[in-house]
Short mmCIF file of C-alpha atoms in Angstrom, two decimals:
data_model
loop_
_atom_site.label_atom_id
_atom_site.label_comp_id
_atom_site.label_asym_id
_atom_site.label_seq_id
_atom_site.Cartn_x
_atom_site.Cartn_y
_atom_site.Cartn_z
CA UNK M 274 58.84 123.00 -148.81
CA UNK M 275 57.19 126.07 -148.31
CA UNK M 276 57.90 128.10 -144.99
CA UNK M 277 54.91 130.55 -145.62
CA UNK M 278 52.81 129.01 -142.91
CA UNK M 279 55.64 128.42 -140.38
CA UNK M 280 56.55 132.08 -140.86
CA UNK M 281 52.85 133.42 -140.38
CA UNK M 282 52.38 130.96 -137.53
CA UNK M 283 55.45 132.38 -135.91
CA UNK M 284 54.69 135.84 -136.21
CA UNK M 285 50.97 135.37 -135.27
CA UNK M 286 52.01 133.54 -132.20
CA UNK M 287 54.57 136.45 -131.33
CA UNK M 288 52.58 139.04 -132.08
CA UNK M 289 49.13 137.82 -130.02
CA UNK M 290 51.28 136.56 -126.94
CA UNK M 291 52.22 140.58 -126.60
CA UNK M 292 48.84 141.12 -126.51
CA UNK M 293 47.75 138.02 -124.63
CA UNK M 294 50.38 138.62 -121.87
CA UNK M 295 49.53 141.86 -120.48
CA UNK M 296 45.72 141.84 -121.33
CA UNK M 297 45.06 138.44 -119.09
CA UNK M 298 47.25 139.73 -116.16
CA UNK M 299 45.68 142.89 -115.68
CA UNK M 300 42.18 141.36 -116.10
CA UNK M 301 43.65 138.97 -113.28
CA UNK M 302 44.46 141.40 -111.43
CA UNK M 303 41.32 143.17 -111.49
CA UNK M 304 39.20 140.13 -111.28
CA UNK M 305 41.19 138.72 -108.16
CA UNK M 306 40.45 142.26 -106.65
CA UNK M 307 37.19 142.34 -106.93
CA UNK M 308 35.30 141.76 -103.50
CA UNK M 309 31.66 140.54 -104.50
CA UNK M 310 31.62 137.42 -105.34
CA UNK M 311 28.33 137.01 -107.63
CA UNK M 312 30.13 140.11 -110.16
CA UNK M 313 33.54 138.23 -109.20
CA UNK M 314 31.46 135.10 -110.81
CA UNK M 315 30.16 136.85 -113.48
CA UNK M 316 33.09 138.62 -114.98
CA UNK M 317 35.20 135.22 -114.66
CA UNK M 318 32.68 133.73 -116.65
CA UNK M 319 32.59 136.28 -119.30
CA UNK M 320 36.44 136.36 -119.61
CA UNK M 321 36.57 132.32 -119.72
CA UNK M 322 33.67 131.86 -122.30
CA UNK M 323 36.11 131.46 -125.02
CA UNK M 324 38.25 128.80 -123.37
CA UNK M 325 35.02 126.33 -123.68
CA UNK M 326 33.31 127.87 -126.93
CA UNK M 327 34.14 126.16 -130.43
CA UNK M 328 36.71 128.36 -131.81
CA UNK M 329 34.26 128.46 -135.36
CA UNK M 330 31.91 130.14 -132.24
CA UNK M 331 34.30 132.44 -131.62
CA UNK M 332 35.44 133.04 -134.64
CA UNK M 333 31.62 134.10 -135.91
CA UNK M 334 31.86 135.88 -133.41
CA UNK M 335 34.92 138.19 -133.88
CA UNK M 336 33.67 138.08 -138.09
CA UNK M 337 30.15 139.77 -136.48
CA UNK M 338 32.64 142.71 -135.03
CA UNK M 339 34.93 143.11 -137.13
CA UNK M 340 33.39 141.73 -140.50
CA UNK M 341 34.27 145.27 -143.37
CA UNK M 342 30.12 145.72 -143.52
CA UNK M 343 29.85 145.52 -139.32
CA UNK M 344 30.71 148.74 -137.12
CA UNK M 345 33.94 148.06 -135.81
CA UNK M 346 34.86 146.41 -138.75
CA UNK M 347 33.78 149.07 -141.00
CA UNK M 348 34.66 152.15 -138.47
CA UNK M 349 38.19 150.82 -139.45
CA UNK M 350 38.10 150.38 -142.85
CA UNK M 351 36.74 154.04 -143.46
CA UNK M 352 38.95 156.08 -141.35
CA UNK M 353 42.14 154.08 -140.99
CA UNK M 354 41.76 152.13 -144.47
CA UNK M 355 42.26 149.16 -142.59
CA UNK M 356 40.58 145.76 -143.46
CA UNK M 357 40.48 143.71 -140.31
CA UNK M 358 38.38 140.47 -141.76
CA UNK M 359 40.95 138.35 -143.66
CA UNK M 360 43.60 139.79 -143.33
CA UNK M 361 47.37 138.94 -141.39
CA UNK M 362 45.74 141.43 -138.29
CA UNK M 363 42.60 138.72 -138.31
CA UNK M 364 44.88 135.29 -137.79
CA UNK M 365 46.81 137.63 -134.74
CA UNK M 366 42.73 138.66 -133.45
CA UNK M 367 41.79 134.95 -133.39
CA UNK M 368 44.63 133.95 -131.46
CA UNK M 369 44.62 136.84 -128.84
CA UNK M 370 40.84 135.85 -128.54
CA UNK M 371 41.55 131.88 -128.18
CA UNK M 372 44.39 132.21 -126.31
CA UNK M 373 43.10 135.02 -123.88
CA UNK M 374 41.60 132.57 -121.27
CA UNK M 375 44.46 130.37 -120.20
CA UNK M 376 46.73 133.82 -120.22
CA UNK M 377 44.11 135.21 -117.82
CA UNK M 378 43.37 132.21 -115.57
CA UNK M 379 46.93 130.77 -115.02
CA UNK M 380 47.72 134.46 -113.80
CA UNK M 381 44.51 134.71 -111.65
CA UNK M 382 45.25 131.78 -110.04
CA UNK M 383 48.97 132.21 -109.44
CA UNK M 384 48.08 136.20 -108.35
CA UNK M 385 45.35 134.85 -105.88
CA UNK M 386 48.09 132.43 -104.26
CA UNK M 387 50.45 134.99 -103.32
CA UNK M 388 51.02 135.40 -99.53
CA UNK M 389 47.69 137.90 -97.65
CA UNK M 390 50.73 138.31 -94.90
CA UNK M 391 52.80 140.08 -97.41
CA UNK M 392 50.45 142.36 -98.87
CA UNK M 393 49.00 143.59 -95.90
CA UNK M 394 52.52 143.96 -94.88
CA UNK M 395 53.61 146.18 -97.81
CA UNK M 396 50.37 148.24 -96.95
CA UNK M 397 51.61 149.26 -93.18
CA UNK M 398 55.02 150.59 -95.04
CA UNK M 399 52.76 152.91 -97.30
CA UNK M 400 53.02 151.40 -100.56
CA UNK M 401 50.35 151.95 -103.22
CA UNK M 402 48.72 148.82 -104.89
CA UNK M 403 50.43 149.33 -108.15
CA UNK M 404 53.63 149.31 -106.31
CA UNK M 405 52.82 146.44 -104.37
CA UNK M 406 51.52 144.61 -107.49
CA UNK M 407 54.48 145.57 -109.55
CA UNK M 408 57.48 144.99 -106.25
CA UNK M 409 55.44 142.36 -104.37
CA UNK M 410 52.90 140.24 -106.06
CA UNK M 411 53.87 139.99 -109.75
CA UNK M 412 57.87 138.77 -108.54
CA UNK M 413 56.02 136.04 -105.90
CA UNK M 414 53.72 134.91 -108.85
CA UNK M 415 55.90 135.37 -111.59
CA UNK M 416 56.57 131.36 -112.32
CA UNK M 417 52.37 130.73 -113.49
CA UNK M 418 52.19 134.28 -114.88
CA UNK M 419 54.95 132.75 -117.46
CA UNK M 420 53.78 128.81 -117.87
CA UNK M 421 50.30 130.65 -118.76
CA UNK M 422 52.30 132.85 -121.38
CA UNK M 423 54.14 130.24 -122.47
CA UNK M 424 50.48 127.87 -122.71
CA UNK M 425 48.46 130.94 -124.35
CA UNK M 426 51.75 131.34 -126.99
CA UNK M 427 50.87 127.64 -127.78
CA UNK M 428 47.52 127.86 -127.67
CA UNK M 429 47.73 130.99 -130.23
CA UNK M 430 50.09 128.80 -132.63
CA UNK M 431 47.74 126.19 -133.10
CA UNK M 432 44.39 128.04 -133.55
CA UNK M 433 42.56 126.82 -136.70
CA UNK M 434 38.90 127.11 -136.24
CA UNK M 435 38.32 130.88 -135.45
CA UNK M 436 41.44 131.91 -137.69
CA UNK M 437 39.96 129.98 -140.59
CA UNK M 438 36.51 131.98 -139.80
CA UNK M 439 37.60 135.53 -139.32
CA UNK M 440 41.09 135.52 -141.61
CA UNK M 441 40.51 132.92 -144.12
CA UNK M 442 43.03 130.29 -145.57
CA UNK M 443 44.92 132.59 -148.09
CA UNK M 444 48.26 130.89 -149.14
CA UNK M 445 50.94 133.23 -148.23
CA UNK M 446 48.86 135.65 -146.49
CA UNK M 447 46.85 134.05 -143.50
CA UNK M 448 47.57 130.67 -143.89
CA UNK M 449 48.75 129.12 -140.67
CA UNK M 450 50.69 125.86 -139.60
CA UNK M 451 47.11 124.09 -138.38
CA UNK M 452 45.94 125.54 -141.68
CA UNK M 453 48.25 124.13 -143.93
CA UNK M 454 47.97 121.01 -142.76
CA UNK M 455 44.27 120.88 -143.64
CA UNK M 456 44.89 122.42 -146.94
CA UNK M 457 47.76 119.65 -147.41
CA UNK M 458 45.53 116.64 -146.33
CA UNK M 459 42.09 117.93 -148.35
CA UNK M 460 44.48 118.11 -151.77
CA UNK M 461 46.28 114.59 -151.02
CA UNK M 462 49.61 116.45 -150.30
CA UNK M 463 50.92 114.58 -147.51
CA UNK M 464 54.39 114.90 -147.38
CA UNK M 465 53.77 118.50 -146.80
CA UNK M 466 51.22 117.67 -144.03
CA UNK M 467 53.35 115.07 -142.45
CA UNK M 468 56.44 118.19 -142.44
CA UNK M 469 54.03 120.72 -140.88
CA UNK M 470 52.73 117.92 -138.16
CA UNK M 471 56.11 117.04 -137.13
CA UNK M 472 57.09 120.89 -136.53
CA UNK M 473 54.06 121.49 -134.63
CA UNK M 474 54.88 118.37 -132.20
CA UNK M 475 58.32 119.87 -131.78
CA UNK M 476 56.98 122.85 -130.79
CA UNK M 477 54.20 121.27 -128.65
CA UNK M 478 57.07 119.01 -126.80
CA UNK M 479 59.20 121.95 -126.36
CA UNK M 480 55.55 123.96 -124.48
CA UNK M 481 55.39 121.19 -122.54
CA UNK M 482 58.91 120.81 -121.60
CA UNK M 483 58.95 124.58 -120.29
CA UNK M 484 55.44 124.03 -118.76
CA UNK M 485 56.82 121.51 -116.54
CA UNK M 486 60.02 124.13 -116.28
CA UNK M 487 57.52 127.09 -114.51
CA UNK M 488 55.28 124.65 -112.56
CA UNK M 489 58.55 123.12 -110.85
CA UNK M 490 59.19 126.59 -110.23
CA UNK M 491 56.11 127.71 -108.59
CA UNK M 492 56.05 124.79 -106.46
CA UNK M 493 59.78 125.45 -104.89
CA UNK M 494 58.45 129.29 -104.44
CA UNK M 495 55.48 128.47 -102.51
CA UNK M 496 57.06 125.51 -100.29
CA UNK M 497 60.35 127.84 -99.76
CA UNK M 498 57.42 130.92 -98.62
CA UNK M 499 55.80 127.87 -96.83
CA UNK M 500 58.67 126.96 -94.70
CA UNK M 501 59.86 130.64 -93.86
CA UNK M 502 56.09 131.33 -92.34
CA UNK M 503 56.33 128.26 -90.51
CA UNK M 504 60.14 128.80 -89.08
CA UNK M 505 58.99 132.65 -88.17
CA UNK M 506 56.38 131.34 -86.18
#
């Protein structure tokens, strides 16, 4: 069996959640913050686009950018001798850009549930917004900030169409778990294909299981918050 694929899946997966992670919750946190509600619209839209474009969409997309004759792409390859299109860097692209949406909306939504009460709160003791979104409102919210993570990790894992675009399907090099099972099934190869689908239902089970984890979680924060407004009253 060859582990290639699992390895670059892994690593692609790892690799784009870090960048996933901490580039949806700060475009959460700006989005939620943002007052007017027709640029509020707007930007949400923007930011969400890939979540309901076909990832070969996407994918032409980020090959457009980042292709070695466009100006990103090439800005890159003549000053940093790096080749973005098809390469290792272009399966971890595709997944930041798949997976980017769920990251950013689980953590809107959990950062727009947090408490007004305590926030205005924190403001009367003199605390700056980064300290109240760093003491205060990432803590309360911390339970769908992490089931989106742990969603946008999976979502990352199992990207095939705008990986297969932007980084190819080179054995060894970008060839992913979703793409090695294509590459198994086109060349009749299906013990291999039958290997790679049962690892990435293991894995999918496992998403699931620690889905269900963070949204039993969230749901015990915001009763217990519940009950301590109602018992203060």
């Amino acid at each position: 069996m060859n582990f290639s694929p699992i390895l670059i899946s892994i690593k692609t997966a790892s690799a784009a959640i870090v960048v996933t992670f901490f580039l949806g919750l700060f475009a959460a946190k700006w989005v939620a913050g943002i007052r007017r509600r027709f640029l509020k619209m707007i930007l949400d839209g923007i930011l969400t686009l890939p979540l309901v474009l076909p990832p070969t969409v996407a994918g032409f997309f980020l090959l457009y950018i980042f292709g070695a004759r466009r100006p990103v792409g090439q800005f890159f390859l003549d000053y940093f001798s790096i080749r973005i299109a098809f390469s290792w860097g272009a399966t971890v692209l595709a997944a930041v850009a798949i997976s980017f949406p769920l990251m950013y909306r689980s953590a809107r939504g959990a950062l727009e549930q947090v408490d007004e009460n305590l926030i205005y709160a924190a403001r009367t003791l003199g605390l700056s917004e980064w300290s109240i979104f760093w003491r205060i409102c990432l803590p309360t919210a911390l339970p769908g900030i992490a089931s989106g993570g742990v969603l946008a990790f999976a979502r990352g894992l199992g990207e095939f169409g705008a990986t297969a675009m932007i980084a190819g399907n080179i054995a060894g090099k970008t060839r992913t778990l979703p793409l090695a099972i294509y590459s198994a099934v086109a060349s009749g190869d299906m013990e291999s294909a039958y290997t790679h689908v049962l690892i990435i239902v293991l894995i999918s089970f496992v998403v699931v299981a620690l889905m269900n984890y963070f949204t039993v979680l969230e749901g015990k924060a915001f009763t217990g918050r519940g009950r301590g407004s109602r018992r203060s009253r």
